[in-house]
Amino acid sequence: MKGEDWVILGTYVAAAIFFAVVAIVRGLRKRVGPPPLPPEALTPAAAFVPEGSGIFRYFRVSTAIYRKIDLLYIGLIFLIFAGLTTGGAGGEEVPVDQKFKPEILVVSIFFQVLLMGMACAFVARRIQQGEWLGLRWRQWWLVFAIAPAAVFCMWCFMGFLAISGWNGWLERMFDIESMQESVKLLKEAKDPVVLILMGVAAVIVAPVAEEIVFRGYLYPAAKRFCGPVCGIIFASMVFAAAHANVVALLPLFILAVLLCLVYELTGSIWANISVHFLFNAATVAIQLLVRYGIIPTP
C-alpha cells in the first residue's frame, strides 16, 4: 500500500474508533443516570423534551426514529465504503481512461442509486419519506441564497489551502496529484459518452444519492448514539475518506461538516442537495471550460 492509501485507511479506522468510544461512553452514562419518568407522570409541557440546548436547540434533525438496529446499518454502510475505497489499494496503477469506461460509470451510478435505496429502506416502515428528509420544505426558496453562500465559503477555504502551500506539501509528501481522478477525467477523456456519464454522475446522481446516504441517514443515525458534534465528525470523516483522495480529504471533510449544519438548520435535504449540486456543477463547468480553452490556464 502507498502512503496515501494508509492515510485513507487510517481515516476510516479513526472514524470507527471515535464513533465506538463515544457511543459506548454515552451508553454507559445513560445507564447510570436517573430512570425516566413513567408516562403518567409526564405533563403536557414535559412530554416534549428538546434534543439539545444552547446552539443545539436550533438543530432540526430528529433522532427519534432510530433504534439499536441502526448500529448494524451504520456498520454496513461504513464497511461498504471502506471496502470500496481501500479494496484496490496497493494494486497496479490503472490509467484514468481505462478506470472510467462507460460500462464502469454506469455500474457506479447504479451502485450509488442502490445505496440510496438501501438507506431509504432502513427507515421506510418507521416514518414517511417526506417527513424523514424534510421534502415538504416550505422555505425551499432559501436554496438560492444557501447554495451560493456555501459554495463561496468552500472556494475561499480551498483557495486558502492552495495559497498556504498545504496542497503542495501533500503532493510532495505522497508524490500524488491534487486533482481527483474524476475531475481529471473531465479534462482528458476523449469519449463523449464518458463525459456525459461523468456529468450525470457528478451533477445529478451524486448530490442526491450521497446526501440521502450520508446526511439523510448516516449522520442522524450516528447522532442518535454519539450526539450531534461527534455524529457530524464521524459522518464527515467517512464522507471524506470515501472519495479516496488525500489532498481533497480536508476540504471534503469541511464540506461534509458544512452540509450537516445546513441540514440541521433547515431540516430539509433539499438544502443539502442544492449545495452539493452547485458545488459539483461549478467544478464540472470549470473543467469543461478549461478543456475547451474558454478559460486559459498557465
PDB file of C-alpha atoms in Angstrom:
ATOM      1  CA  MET A   1       0.000   0.000   0.000  1.00  0.00           C
ATOM      2  CA  LYS A   2       1.124   3.512  -0.781  1.00  0.00           C
ATOM      3  CA  GLY A   3       1.323   6.337   1.710  1.00  0.00           C
ATOM      4  CA  GLU A   4      -1.933   7.919   0.582  1.00  0.00           C
ATOM      5  CA  ASP A   5      -3.700   4.544   0.903  1.00  0.00           C
ATOM      6  CA  TRP A   6      -2.601   4.339   4.524  1.00  0.00           C
ATOM      7  CA  VAL A   7      -3.988   7.833   5.165  1.00  0.00           C
ATOM      8  CA  ILE A   8      -7.398   6.895   3.767  1.00  0.00           C
ATOM      9  CA  LEU A   9      -7.422   3.613   5.674  1.00  0.00           C
ATOM     10  CA  GLY A  10      -6.321   5.426   8.821  1.00  0.00           C
ATOM     11  CA  THR A  11      -9.196   7.887   8.413  1.00  0.00           C
ATOM     12  CA  TYR A  12     -11.678   5.025   8.329  1.00  0.00           C
ATOM     13  CA  VAL A  13     -10.097   3.354  11.351  1.00  0.00           C
ATOM     14  CA  ALA A  14     -10.030   6.626  13.300  1.00  0.00           C
ATOM     15  CA  ALA A  15     -13.687   7.280  12.440  1.00  0.00           C
ATOM     16  CA  ALA A  16     -14.715   3.794  13.579  1.00  0.00           C
ATOM     17  CA  ILE A  17     -12.793   4.010  16.853  1.00  0.00           C
ATOM     18  CA  PHE A  18     -14.057   7.522  17.515  1.00  0.00           C
ATOM     19  CA  PHE A  19     -17.682   6.511  16.973  1.00  0.00           C
ATOM     20  CA  ALA A  20     -17.384   3.320  19.037  1.00  0.00           C
ATOM     21  CA  VAL A  21     -15.733   5.026  22.020  1.00  0.00           C
ATOM     22  CA  VAL A  22     -18.164   7.946  22.132  1.00  0.00           C
ATOM     23  CA  ALA A  23     -21.208   5.704  21.666  1.00  0.00           C
ATOM     24  CA  ILE A  24     -20.078   3.366  24.457  1.00  0.00           C
ATOM     25  CA  VAL A  25     -19.365   6.243  26.846  1.00  0.00           C
ATOM     26  CA  ARG A  26     -22.725   7.863  26.141  1.00  0.00           C
ATOM     27  CA  GLY A  27     -24.462   4.499  26.572  1.00  0.00           C
ATOM     28  CA  LEU A  28     -22.834   3.966  29.964  1.00  0.00           C
ATOM     29  CA  ARG A  29     -23.776   7.457  31.108  1.00  0.00           C
ATOM     30  CA  LYS A  30     -27.416   6.844  30.260  1.00  0.00           C
ATOM     31  CA  ARG A  31     -27.397   3.598  32.247  1.00  0.00           C
ATOM     32  CA  VAL A  32     -26.075   5.250  35.402  1.00  0.00           C
ATOM     33  CA  GLY A  33     -28.350   8.268  35.032  1.00  0.00           C
ATOM     34  CA  PRO A  34     -31.712   8.735  36.733  1.00  0.00           C
ATOM     35  CA  PRO A  35     -34.509   6.487  35.460  1.00  0.00           C
ATOM     36  CA  PRO A  36     -37.002   8.093  33.068  1.00  0.00           C
ATOM     37  CA  LEU A  37     -40.336   9.232  34.427  1.00  0.00           C
ATOM     38  CA  PRO A  38     -43.321   6.955  33.776  1.00  0.00           C
ATOM     39  CA  PRO A  39     -45.765   8.158  31.090  1.00  0.00           C
ATOM     40  CA  GLU A  40     -48.443   9.047  33.650  1.00  0.00           C
ATOM     41  CA  ALA A  41     -46.015  11.413  35.403  1.00  0.00           C
ATOM     42  CA  LEU A  42     -45.372  13.472  32.297  1.00  0.00           C
ATOM     43  CA  THR A  43     -47.259  16.728  31.999  1.00  0.00           C
ATOM     44  CA  PRO A  44     -48.194  18.063  28.551  1.00  0.00           C
ATOM     45  CA  ALA A  45     -45.371  20.608  28.846  1.00  0.00           C
ATOM     46  CA  ALA A  46     -42.850  17.931  29.771  1.00  0.00           C
ATOM     47  CA  ALA A  47     -43.935  15.479  27.114  1.00  0.00           C
ATOM     48  CA  PHE A  48     -41.687  17.157  24.551  1.00  0.00           C
ATOM     49  CA  VAL A  49     -38.018  17.245  25.524  1.00  0.00           C
ATOM     50  CA  PRO A  50     -35.706  19.046  23.065  1.00  0.00           C
ATOM     51  CA  GLU A  51     -32.667  17.066  21.967  1.00  0.00           C
ATOM     52  CA  GLY A  52     -30.213  19.822  22.838  1.00  0.00           C
ATOM     53  CA  SER A  53     -29.662  23.164  24.493  1.00  0.00           C
ATOM     54  CA  GLY A  54     -27.716  26.268  23.581  1.00  0.00           C
ATOM     55  CA  ILE A  55     -26.983  26.420  19.876  1.00  0.00           C
ATOM     56  CA  PHE A  56     -28.225  22.842  19.505  1.00  0.00           C
ATOM     57  CA  ARG A  57     -31.793  23.963  20.167  1.00  0.00           C
ATOM     58  CA  TYR A  58     -31.791  25.291  16.610  1.00  0.00           C
ATOM     59  CA  PHE A  59     -30.996  21.847  15.196  1.00  0.00           C
ATOM     60  CA  ARG A  60     -33.998  20.358  13.435  1.00  0.00           C
ATOM     61  CA  VAL A  61     -32.876  16.812  12.583  1.00  0.00           C
ATOM     62  CA  SER A  62     -34.634  14.412  14.923  1.00  0.00           C
ATOM     63  CA  THR A  63     -33.188  11.083  16.038  1.00  0.00           C
ATOM     64  CA  ALA A  64     -36.444   9.727  17.469  1.00  0.00           C
ATOM     65  CA  ILE A  65     -36.938   7.095  14.763  1.00  0.00           C
ATOM     66  CA  TYR A  66     -33.528   5.460  15.134  1.00  0.00           C
ATOM     67  CA  ARG A  67     -33.087   2.244  17.117  1.00  0.00           C
ATOM     68  CA  LYS A  68     -30.274  -0.067  18.179  1.00  0.00           C
ATOM     69  CA  ILE A  69     -30.669  -1.977  14.916  1.00  0.00           C
ATOM     70  CA  ASP A  70     -29.302   1.129  13.209  1.00  0.00           C
ATOM     71  CA  LEU A  71     -25.907   0.351  14.695  1.00  0.00           C
ATOM     72  CA  LEU A  72     -25.863  -2.623  12.341  1.00  0.00           C
ATOM     73  CA  TYR A  73     -26.927  -0.467   9.397  1.00  0.00           C
ATOM     74  CA  ILE A  74     -24.293   2.165  10.226  1.00  0.00           C
ATOM     75  CA  GLY A  75     -21.661  -0.554  10.274  1.00  0.00           C
ATOM     76  CA  LEU A  76     -22.898  -1.941   6.968  1.00  0.00           C
ATOM     77  CA  ILE A  77     -22.668   1.419   5.175  1.00  0.00           C
ATOM     78  CA  PHE A  78     -19.284   2.061   6.760  1.00  0.00           C
ATOM     79  CA  LEU A  79     -17.894  -1.300   5.625  1.00  0.00           C
ATOM     80  CA  ILE A  80     -19.250  -0.871   2.098  1.00  0.00           C
ATOM     81  CA  PHE A  81     -17.488   2.444   1.580  1.00  0.00           C
ATOM     82  CA  ALA A  82     -14.328   1.332   3.383  1.00  0.00           C
ATOM     83  CA  GLY A  83     -14.190  -1.822   1.287  1.00  0.00           C
ATOM     84  CA  LEU A  84     -14.757   0.007  -1.995  1.00  0.00           C
ATOM     85  CA  THR A  85     -12.173   2.665  -1.196  1.00  0.00           C
ATOM     86  CA  THR A  86      -9.385   0.507   0.187  1.00  0.00           C
ATOM     87  CA  GLY A  87     -10.122  -2.778  -1.601  1.00  0.00           C
ATOM     88  CA  GLY A  88      -7.875  -1.982  -4.554  1.00  0.00           C
ATOM     89  CA  ALA A  89      -5.145  -0.255  -2.581  1.00  0.00           C
ATOM     90  CA  GLY A  90      -1.646  -1.404  -3.387  1.00  0.00           C
ATOM     91  CA  GLY A  91      -2.608  -2.853  -6.743  1.00  0.00           C
ATOM     92  CA  GLU A  92      -1.288  -1.967 -10.142  1.00  0.00           C
ATOM     93  CA  GLU A  93      -1.924   1.625 -11.214  1.00  0.00           C
ATOM     94  CA  VAL A  94      -4.690   1.812 -13.837  1.00  0.00           C
ATOM     95  CA  PRO A  95      -4.835   4.723 -16.333  1.00  0.00           C
ATOM     96  CA  VAL A  96      -7.747   7.078 -15.753  1.00  0.00           C
ATOM     97  CA  ASP A  97      -9.264   6.478 -19.197  1.00  0.00           C
ATOM     98  CA  GLN A  98      -9.237   2.716 -18.534  1.00  0.00           C
ATOM     99  CA  LYS A  99     -10.515   3.038 -14.996  1.00  0.00           C
ATOM    100  CA  PHE A 100     -13.567   5.061 -16.034  1.00  0.00           C
ATOM    101  CA  LYS A 101     -15.007   3.256 -19.021  1.00  0.00           C
ATOM    102  CA  PRO A 102     -18.690   3.834 -19.911  1.00  0.00           C
ATOM    103  CA  GLU A 103     -19.789   0.473 -18.519  1.00  0.00           C
ATOM    104  CA  ILE A 104     -17.902   1.109 -15.279  1.00  0.00           C
ATOM    105  CA  LEU A 105     -19.512   4.525 -14.908  1.00  0.00           C
ATOM    106  CA  VAL A 106     -22.961   3.020 -15.469  1.00  0.00           C
ATOM    107  CA  VAL A 107     -22.300   0.432 -12.755  1.00  0.00           C
ATOM    108  CA  SER A 108     -21.053   3.187 -10.444  1.00  0.00           C
ATOM    109  CA  ILE A 109     -24.216   5.235 -10.995  1.00  0.00           C
ATOM    110  CA  PHE A 110     -26.389   2.164 -10.396  1.00  0.00           C
ATOM    111  CA  PHE A 111     -24.482   1.370  -7.203  1.00  0.00           C
ATOM    112  CA  GLN A 112     -24.977   4.893  -5.840  1.00  0.00           C
ATOM    113  CA  VAL A 113     -28.696   4.653  -6.527  1.00  0.00           C
ATOM    114  CA  LEU A 114     -28.740   1.233  -4.855  1.00  0.00           C
ATOM    115  CA  LEU A 115     -27.090   2.615  -1.713  1.00  0.00           C
ATOM    116  CA  MET A 116     -29.601   5.455  -1.668  1.00  0.00           C
ATOM    117  CA  GLY A 117     -32.470   2.972  -1.922  1.00  0.00           C
ATOM    118  CA  MET A 118     -30.946   0.884   0.844  1.00  0.00           C
ATOM    119  CA  ALA A 119     -30.747   3.890   3.180  1.00  0.00           C
ATOM    120  CA  CYS A 120     -34.380   4.737   2.438  1.00  0.00           C
ATOM    121  CA  ALA A 121     -35.395   1.124   3.079  1.00  0.00           C
ATOM    122  CA  PHE A 122     -33.800   1.209   6.540  1.00  0.00           C
ATOM    123  CA  VAL A 123     -36.399   3.728   7.750  1.00  0.00           C
ATOM    124  CA  ALA A 124     -39.264   3.076   5.309  1.00  0.00           C
ATOM    125  CA  ARG A 125     -41.569   1.469   7.886  1.00  0.00           C
ATOM    126  CA  ARG A 126     -40.785   3.959  10.634  1.00  0.00           C
ATOM    127  CA  ILE A 127     -41.661   7.277   9.038  1.00  0.00           C
ATOM    128  CA  GLN A 128     -42.887   8.727   5.768  1.00  0.00           C
ATOM    129  CA  GLN A 129     -40.008   9.589   3.456  1.00  0.00           C
ATOM    130  CA  GLY A 130     -41.213  13.169   3.063  1.00  0.00           C
ATOM    131  CA  GLU A 131     -41.175  13.739   6.811  1.00  0.00           C
ATOM    132  CA  TRP A 132     -37.876  11.908   7.249  1.00  0.00           C
ATOM    133  CA  LEU A 133     -35.949  14.020   4.759  1.00  0.00           C
ATOM    134  CA  GLY A 134     -37.932  17.224   5.058  1.00  0.00           C
ATOM    135  CA  LEU A 135     -39.067  17.022   1.445  1.00  0.00           C
ATOM    136  CA  ARG A 136     -42.090  19.228   2.172  1.00  0.00           C
ATOM    137  CA  TRP A 137     -39.861  22.161   2.994  1.00  0.00           C
ATOM    138  CA  ARG A 138     -41.901  25.334   2.651  1.00  0.00           C
ATOM    139  CA  GLN A 139     -38.870  27.626   2.639  1.00  0.00           C
ATOM    140  CA  TRP A 140     -37.356  25.963  -0.436  1.00  0.00           C
ATOM    141  CA  TRP A 141     -36.572  29.349  -1.967  1.00  0.00           C
ATOM    142  CA  LEU A 142     -33.773  29.762   0.584  1.00  0.00           C
ATOM    143  CA  VAL A 143     -31.637  27.410  -1.515  1.00  0.00           C
ATOM    144  CA  PHE A 144     -30.926  30.315  -3.858  1.00  0.00           C
ATOM    145  CA  ALA A 145     -29.064  32.011  -1.020  1.00  0.00           C
ATOM    146  CA  ILE A 146     -27.752  29.000   0.907  1.00  0.00           C
ATOM    147  CA  ALA A 147     -26.128  27.180  -2.023  1.00  0.00           C
ATOM    148  CA  PRO A 148     -24.089  30.116  -3.429  1.00  0.00           C
ATOM    149  CA  ALA A 149     -23.023  31.190   0.058  1.00  0.00           C
ATOM    150  CA  ALA A 150     -21.892  27.678   0.998  1.00  0.00           C
ATOM    151  CA  VAL A 151     -20.013  27.138  -2.268  1.00  0.00           C
ATOM    152  CA  PHE A 152     -18.352  30.541  -1.953  1.00  0.00           C
ATOM    153  CA  CYS A 153     -17.172  29.669   1.566  1.00  0.00           C
ATOM    154  CA  MET A 154     -15.777  26.370   0.299  1.00  0.00           C
ATOM    155  CA  TRP A 155     -13.936  28.061  -2.548  1.00  0.00           C
ATOM    156  CA  CYS A 156     -12.403  30.520  -0.089  1.00  0.00           C
ATOM    157  CA  PHE A 157     -11.267  27.676   2.153  1.00  0.00           C
ATOM    158  CA  MET A 158      -9.871  25.667  -0.746  1.00  0.00           C
ATOM    159  CA  GLY A 159      -8.115  28.769  -2.054  1.00  0.00           C
ATOM    160  CA  PHE A 160      -6.559  29.318   1.353  1.00  0.00           C
ATOM    161  CA  LEU A 161      -5.252  25.736   1.398  1.00  0.00           C
ATOM    162  CA  ALA A 162      -3.728  26.192  -2.052  1.00  0.00           C
ATOM    163  CA  ILE A 163      -2.126  29.550  -1.236  1.00  0.00           C
ATOM    164  CA  SER A 164      -0.833  28.375   2.137  1.00  0.00           C
ATOM    165  CA  GLY A 165       1.061  25.516   0.487  1.00  0.00           C
ATOM    166  CA  TRP A 166      -0.992  22.773   2.137  1.00  0.00           C
ATOM    167  CA  ASN A 167      -1.867  21.105  -1.166  1.00  0.00           C
ATOM    168  CA  GLY A 168       1.691  21.314  -2.456  1.00  0.00           C
ATOM    169  CA  TRP A 169       3.050  19.835   0.756  1.00  0.00           C
ATOM    170  CA  LEU A 170       0.718  16.839   0.476  1.00  0.00           C
ATOM    171  CA  GLU A 171       1.583  16.362  -3.191  1.00  0.00           C
ATOM    172  CA  ARG A 172       5.300  16.289  -2.422  1.00  0.00           C
ATOM    173  CA  MET A 173       4.940  14.087   0.635  1.00  0.00           C
ATOM    174  CA  PHE A 174       2.860  11.408  -1.080  1.00  0.00           C
ATOM    175  CA  ASP A 175       4.007  12.016  -4.663  1.00  0.00           C
ATOM    176  CA  ILE A 176       0.436  12.430  -5.895  1.00  0.00           C
ATOM    177  CA  GLU A 177      -1.680  14.883  -7.857  1.00  0.00           C
ATOM    178  CA  SER A 178      -4.089  17.145  -6.035  1.00  0.00           C
ATOM    179  CA  MET A 179      -6.757  16.710  -8.707  1.00  0.00           C
ATOM    180  CA  GLN A 180      -9.282  13.945  -8.142  1.00  0.00           C
ATOM    181  CA  GLU A 181      -9.403  11.275 -10.838  1.00  0.00           C
ATOM    182  CA  SER A 182     -13.000  12.093 -11.725  1.00  0.00           C
ATOM    183  CA  VAL A 183     -12.101  15.756 -12.235  1.00  0.00           C
ATOM    184  CA  LYS A 184      -9.022  14.835 -14.228  1.00  0.00           C
ATOM    185  CA  LEU A 185     -11.182  12.660 -16.447  1.00  0.00           C
ATOM    186  CA  LEU A 186     -13.311  15.663 -17.383  1.00  0.00           C
ATOM    187  CA  LYS A 187     -10.190  17.322 -18.772  1.00  0.00           C
ATOM    188  CA  GLU A 188      -8.689  14.328 -20.553  1.00  0.00           C
ATOM    189  CA  ALA A 189     -11.480  11.947 -21.614  1.00  0.00           C
ATOM    190  CA  LYS A 190     -11.825  11.544 -25.365  1.00  0.00           C
ATOM    191  CA  ASP A 191     -15.050   9.536 -25.414  1.00  0.00           C
ATOM    192  CA  PRO A 192     -18.098  11.874 -25.353  1.00  0.00           C
ATOM    193  CA  VAL A 193     -20.155   9.132 -23.710  1.00  0.00           C
ATOM    194  CA  VAL A 194     -17.731   9.147 -20.791  1.00  0.00           C
ATOM    195  CA  LEU A 195     -18.051  12.919 -20.469  1.00  0.00           C
ATOM    196  CA  ILE A 196     -21.838  12.714 -20.456  1.00  0.00           C
ATOM    197  CA  LEU A 197     -21.909   9.913 -17.888  1.00  0.00           C
ATOM    198  CA  MET A 198     -19.415  11.734 -15.677  1.00  0.00           C
ATOM    199  CA  GLY A 199     -21.532  14.870 -15.865  1.00  0.00           C
ATOM    200  CA  VAL A 200     -24.691  12.975 -14.947  1.00  0.00           C
ATOM    201  CA  ALA A 201     -22.946  11.143 -12.103  1.00  0.00           C
ATOM    202  CA  ALA A 202     -21.362  14.282 -10.652  1.00  0.00           C
ATOM    203  CA  VAL A 203     -24.154  16.805 -11.123  1.00  0.00           C
ATOM    204  CA  ILE A 204     -27.308  14.717 -10.675  1.00  0.00           C
ATOM    205  CA  VAL A 205     -26.671  11.321  -9.094  1.00  0.00           C
ATOM    206  CA  ALA A 206     -24.013  12.232  -6.518  1.00  0.00           C
ATOM    207  CA  PRO A 207     -25.814  15.254  -4.982  1.00  0.00           C
ATOM    208  CA  VAL A 208     -28.986  13.238  -4.474  1.00  0.00           C
ATOM    209  CA  ALA A 209     -27.587   9.812  -3.564  1.00  0.00           C
ATOM    210  CA  GLU A 210     -24.727  10.989  -1.363  1.00  0.00           C
ATOM    211  CA  GLU A 211     -26.875  13.459   0.542  1.00  0.00           C
ATOM    212  CA  ILE A 212     -29.537  10.871   1.302  1.00  0.00           C
ATOM    213  CA  VAL A 213     -26.951   8.280   2.366  1.00  0.00           C
ATOM    214  CA  PHE A 214     -24.525  10.471   4.318  1.00  0.00           C
ATOM    215  CA  ARG A 215     -26.648  13.332   5.638  1.00  0.00           C
ATOM    216  CA  GLY A 216     -30.115  11.805   5.357  1.00  0.00           C
ATOM    217  CA  TYR A 217     -29.285   8.531   7.111  1.00  0.00           C
ATOM    218  CA  LEU A 218     -25.698   8.092   8.320  1.00  0.00           C
ATOM    219  CA  TYR A 219     -25.405  11.398  10.167  1.00  0.00           C
ATOM    220  CA  PRO A 220     -28.700  11.374  12.123  1.00  0.00           C
ATOM    221  CA  ALA A 221     -28.306   7.669  12.901  1.00  0.00           C
ATOM    222  CA  ALA A 222     -24.815   8.351  14.254  1.00  0.00           C
ATOM    223  CA  LYS A 223     -26.153  11.389  16.105  1.00  0.00           C
ATOM    224  CA  ARG A 224     -28.619   9.100  17.892  1.00  0.00           C
ATOM    225  CA  PHE A 225     -25.750   7.198  19.537  1.00  0.00           C
ATOM    226  CA  CYS A 226     -22.957   9.766  19.919  1.00  0.00           C
ATOM    227  CA  GLY A 227     -24.574  13.206  19.849  1.00  0.00           C
ATOM    228  CA  PRO A 228     -24.617  15.956  17.214  1.00  0.00           C
ATOM    229  CA  VAL A 229     -20.979  17.059  17.372  1.00  0.00           C
ATOM    230  CA  CYS A 230     -19.495  13.562  17.293  1.00  0.00           C
ATOM    231  CA  GLY A 231     -22.099  12.485  14.736  1.00  0.00           C
ATOM    232  CA  ILE A 232     -21.031  15.295  12.422  1.00  0.00           C
ATOM    233  CA  ILE A 233     -17.354  14.406  12.829  1.00  0.00           C
ATOM    234  CA  PHE A 234     -17.917  10.698  12.217  1.00  0.00           C
ATOM    235  CA  ALA A 235     -20.165  11.080   9.158  1.00  0.00           C
ATOM    236  CA  SER A 236     -17.875  13.752   7.701  1.00  0.00           C
ATOM    237  CA  MET A 237     -14.781  11.587   8.113  1.00  0.00           C
ATOM    238  CA  VAL A 238     -16.467   8.705   6.308  1.00  0.00           C
ATOM    239  CA  PHE A 239     -17.669  11.030   3.530  1.00  0.00           C
ATOM    240  CA  ALA A 240     -14.190  12.498   3.025  1.00  0.00           C
ATOM    241  CA  ALA A 241     -12.454   9.107   3.079  1.00  0.00           C
ATOM    242  CA  ALA A 242     -14.998   7.659   0.619  1.00  0.00           C
ATOM    243  CA  HIS A 243     -13.613   9.943  -2.120  1.00  0.00           C
ATOM    244  CA  ALA A 244     -10.150   8.366  -1.743  1.00  0.00           C
ATOM    245  CA  ASN A 245      -8.077  11.487  -2.343  1.00  0.00           C
ATOM    246  CA  VAL A 246      -5.598  12.626   0.295  1.00  0.00           C
ATOM    247  CA  VAL A 247      -5.338  16.212  -0.957  1.00  0.00           C
ATOM    248  CA  ALA A 248      -9.130  16.527  -1.044  1.00  0.00           C
ATOM    249  CA  LEU A 249      -9.535  14.839   2.351  1.00  0.00           C
ATOM    250  CA  LEU A 250      -9.586  18.032   4.441  1.00  0.00           C
ATOM    251  CA  PRO A 251     -11.710  20.130   2.026  1.00  0.00           C
ATOM    252  CA  LEU A 252     -14.256  17.324   1.699  1.00  0.00           C
ATOM    253  CA  PHE A 253     -14.367  16.908   5.472  1.00  0.00           C
ATOM    254  CA  ILE A 254     -15.113  20.618   5.880  1.00  0.00           C
ATOM    255  CA  LEU A 255     -17.713  20.422   3.093  1.00  0.00           C
ATOM    256  CA  ALA A 256     -19.379  17.493   4.853  1.00  0.00           C
ATOM    257  CA  VAL A 257     -19.434  19.379   8.166  1.00  0.00           C
ATOM    258  CA  LEU A 258     -20.978  22.360   6.404  1.00  0.00           C
ATOM    259  CA  LEU A 259     -23.607  20.127   4.791  1.00  0.00           C
ATOM    260  CA  CYS A 260     -24.504  18.566   8.155  1.00  0.00           C
ATOM    261  CA  LEU A 261     -25.009  22.050   9.617  1.00  0.00           C
ATOM    262  CA  VAL A 262     -27.122  23.085   6.625  1.00  0.00           C
ATOM    263  CA  TYR A 263     -29.291  20.009   7.142  1.00  0.00           C
ATOM    264  CA  GLU A 264     -29.661  20.687  10.850  1.00  0.00           C
ATOM    265  CA  LEU A 265     -30.538  24.376  10.465  1.00  0.00           C
ATOM    266  CA  THR A 266     -33.017  23.890   7.608  1.00  0.00           C
ATOM    267  CA  GLY A 267     -34.360  20.439   8.416  1.00  0.00           C
ATOM    268  CA  SER A 268     -34.581  19.610   4.720  1.00  0.00           C
ATOM    269  CA  ILE A 269     -32.351  17.504   2.485  1.00  0.00           C
ATOM    270  CA  TRP A 270     -33.275  19.835  -0.390  1.00  0.00           C
ATOM    271  CA  ALA A 271     -30.912  22.442   1.017  1.00  0.00           C
ATOM    272  CA  ASN A 272     -28.065  19.913   1.058  1.00  0.00           C
ATOM    273  CA  ILE A 273     -28.783  18.727  -2.445  1.00  0.00           C
ATOM    274  CA  SER A 274     -28.735  22.316  -3.713  1.00  0.00           C
ATOM    275  CA  VAL A 275     -25.323  22.982  -2.149  1.00  0.00           C
ATOM    276  CA  HIS A 276     -23.887  19.698  -3.380  1.00  0.00           C
ATOM    277  CA  PHE A 277     -25.375  20.236  -6.839  1.00  0.00           C
ATOM    278  CA  LEU A 278     -23.934  23.735  -7.222  1.00  0.00           C
ATOM    279  CA  PHE A 279     -20.538  22.680  -5.883  1.00  0.00           C
ATOM    280  CA  ASN A 280     -20.246  19.759  -8.305  1.00  0.00           C
ATOM    281  CA  ALA A 281     -21.851  21.601 -11.226  1.00  0.00           C
ATOM    282  CA  ALA A 282     -19.436  24.501 -10.857  1.00  0.00           C
ATOM    283  CA  THR A 283     -16.495  22.093 -10.756  1.00  0.00           C
ATOM    284  CA  VAL A 284     -17.681  20.271 -13.885  1.00  0.00           C
ATOM    285  CA  ALA A 285     -18.391  23.519 -15.717  1.00  0.00           C
ATOM    286  CA  ILE A 286     -14.972  24.987 -14.905  1.00  0.00           C
ATOM    287  CA  GLN A 287     -13.141  21.849 -16.007  1.00  0.00           C
ATOM    288  CA  LEU A 288     -15.068  21.720 -19.275  1.00  0.00           C
ATOM    289  CA  LEU A 289     -14.350  25.408 -19.933  1.00  0.00           C
ATOM    290  CA  VAL A 290     -10.670  24.738 -19.323  1.00  0.00           C
ATOM    291  CA  ARG A 291     -10.801  21.645 -21.504  1.00  0.00           C
ATOM    292  CA  TYR A 292     -12.120  23.544 -24.498  1.00  0.00           C
ATOM    293  CA  GLY A 293      -9.852  26.542 -23.999  1.00  0.00           C
ATOM    294  CA  ILE A 294     -12.559  29.001 -22.963  1.00  0.00           C
ATOM    295  CA  ILE A 295     -10.742  29.578 -19.679  1.00  0.00           C
ATOM    296  CA  PRO A 296      -6.967  29.821 -20.149  1.00  0.00           C
ATOM    297  CA  THR A 297      -4.696  28.009 -17.688  1.00  0.00           C
ATOM    298  CA  PRO A 298      -0.985  28.592 -17.048  1.00  0.00           C
TER     299      PRO A 298
END
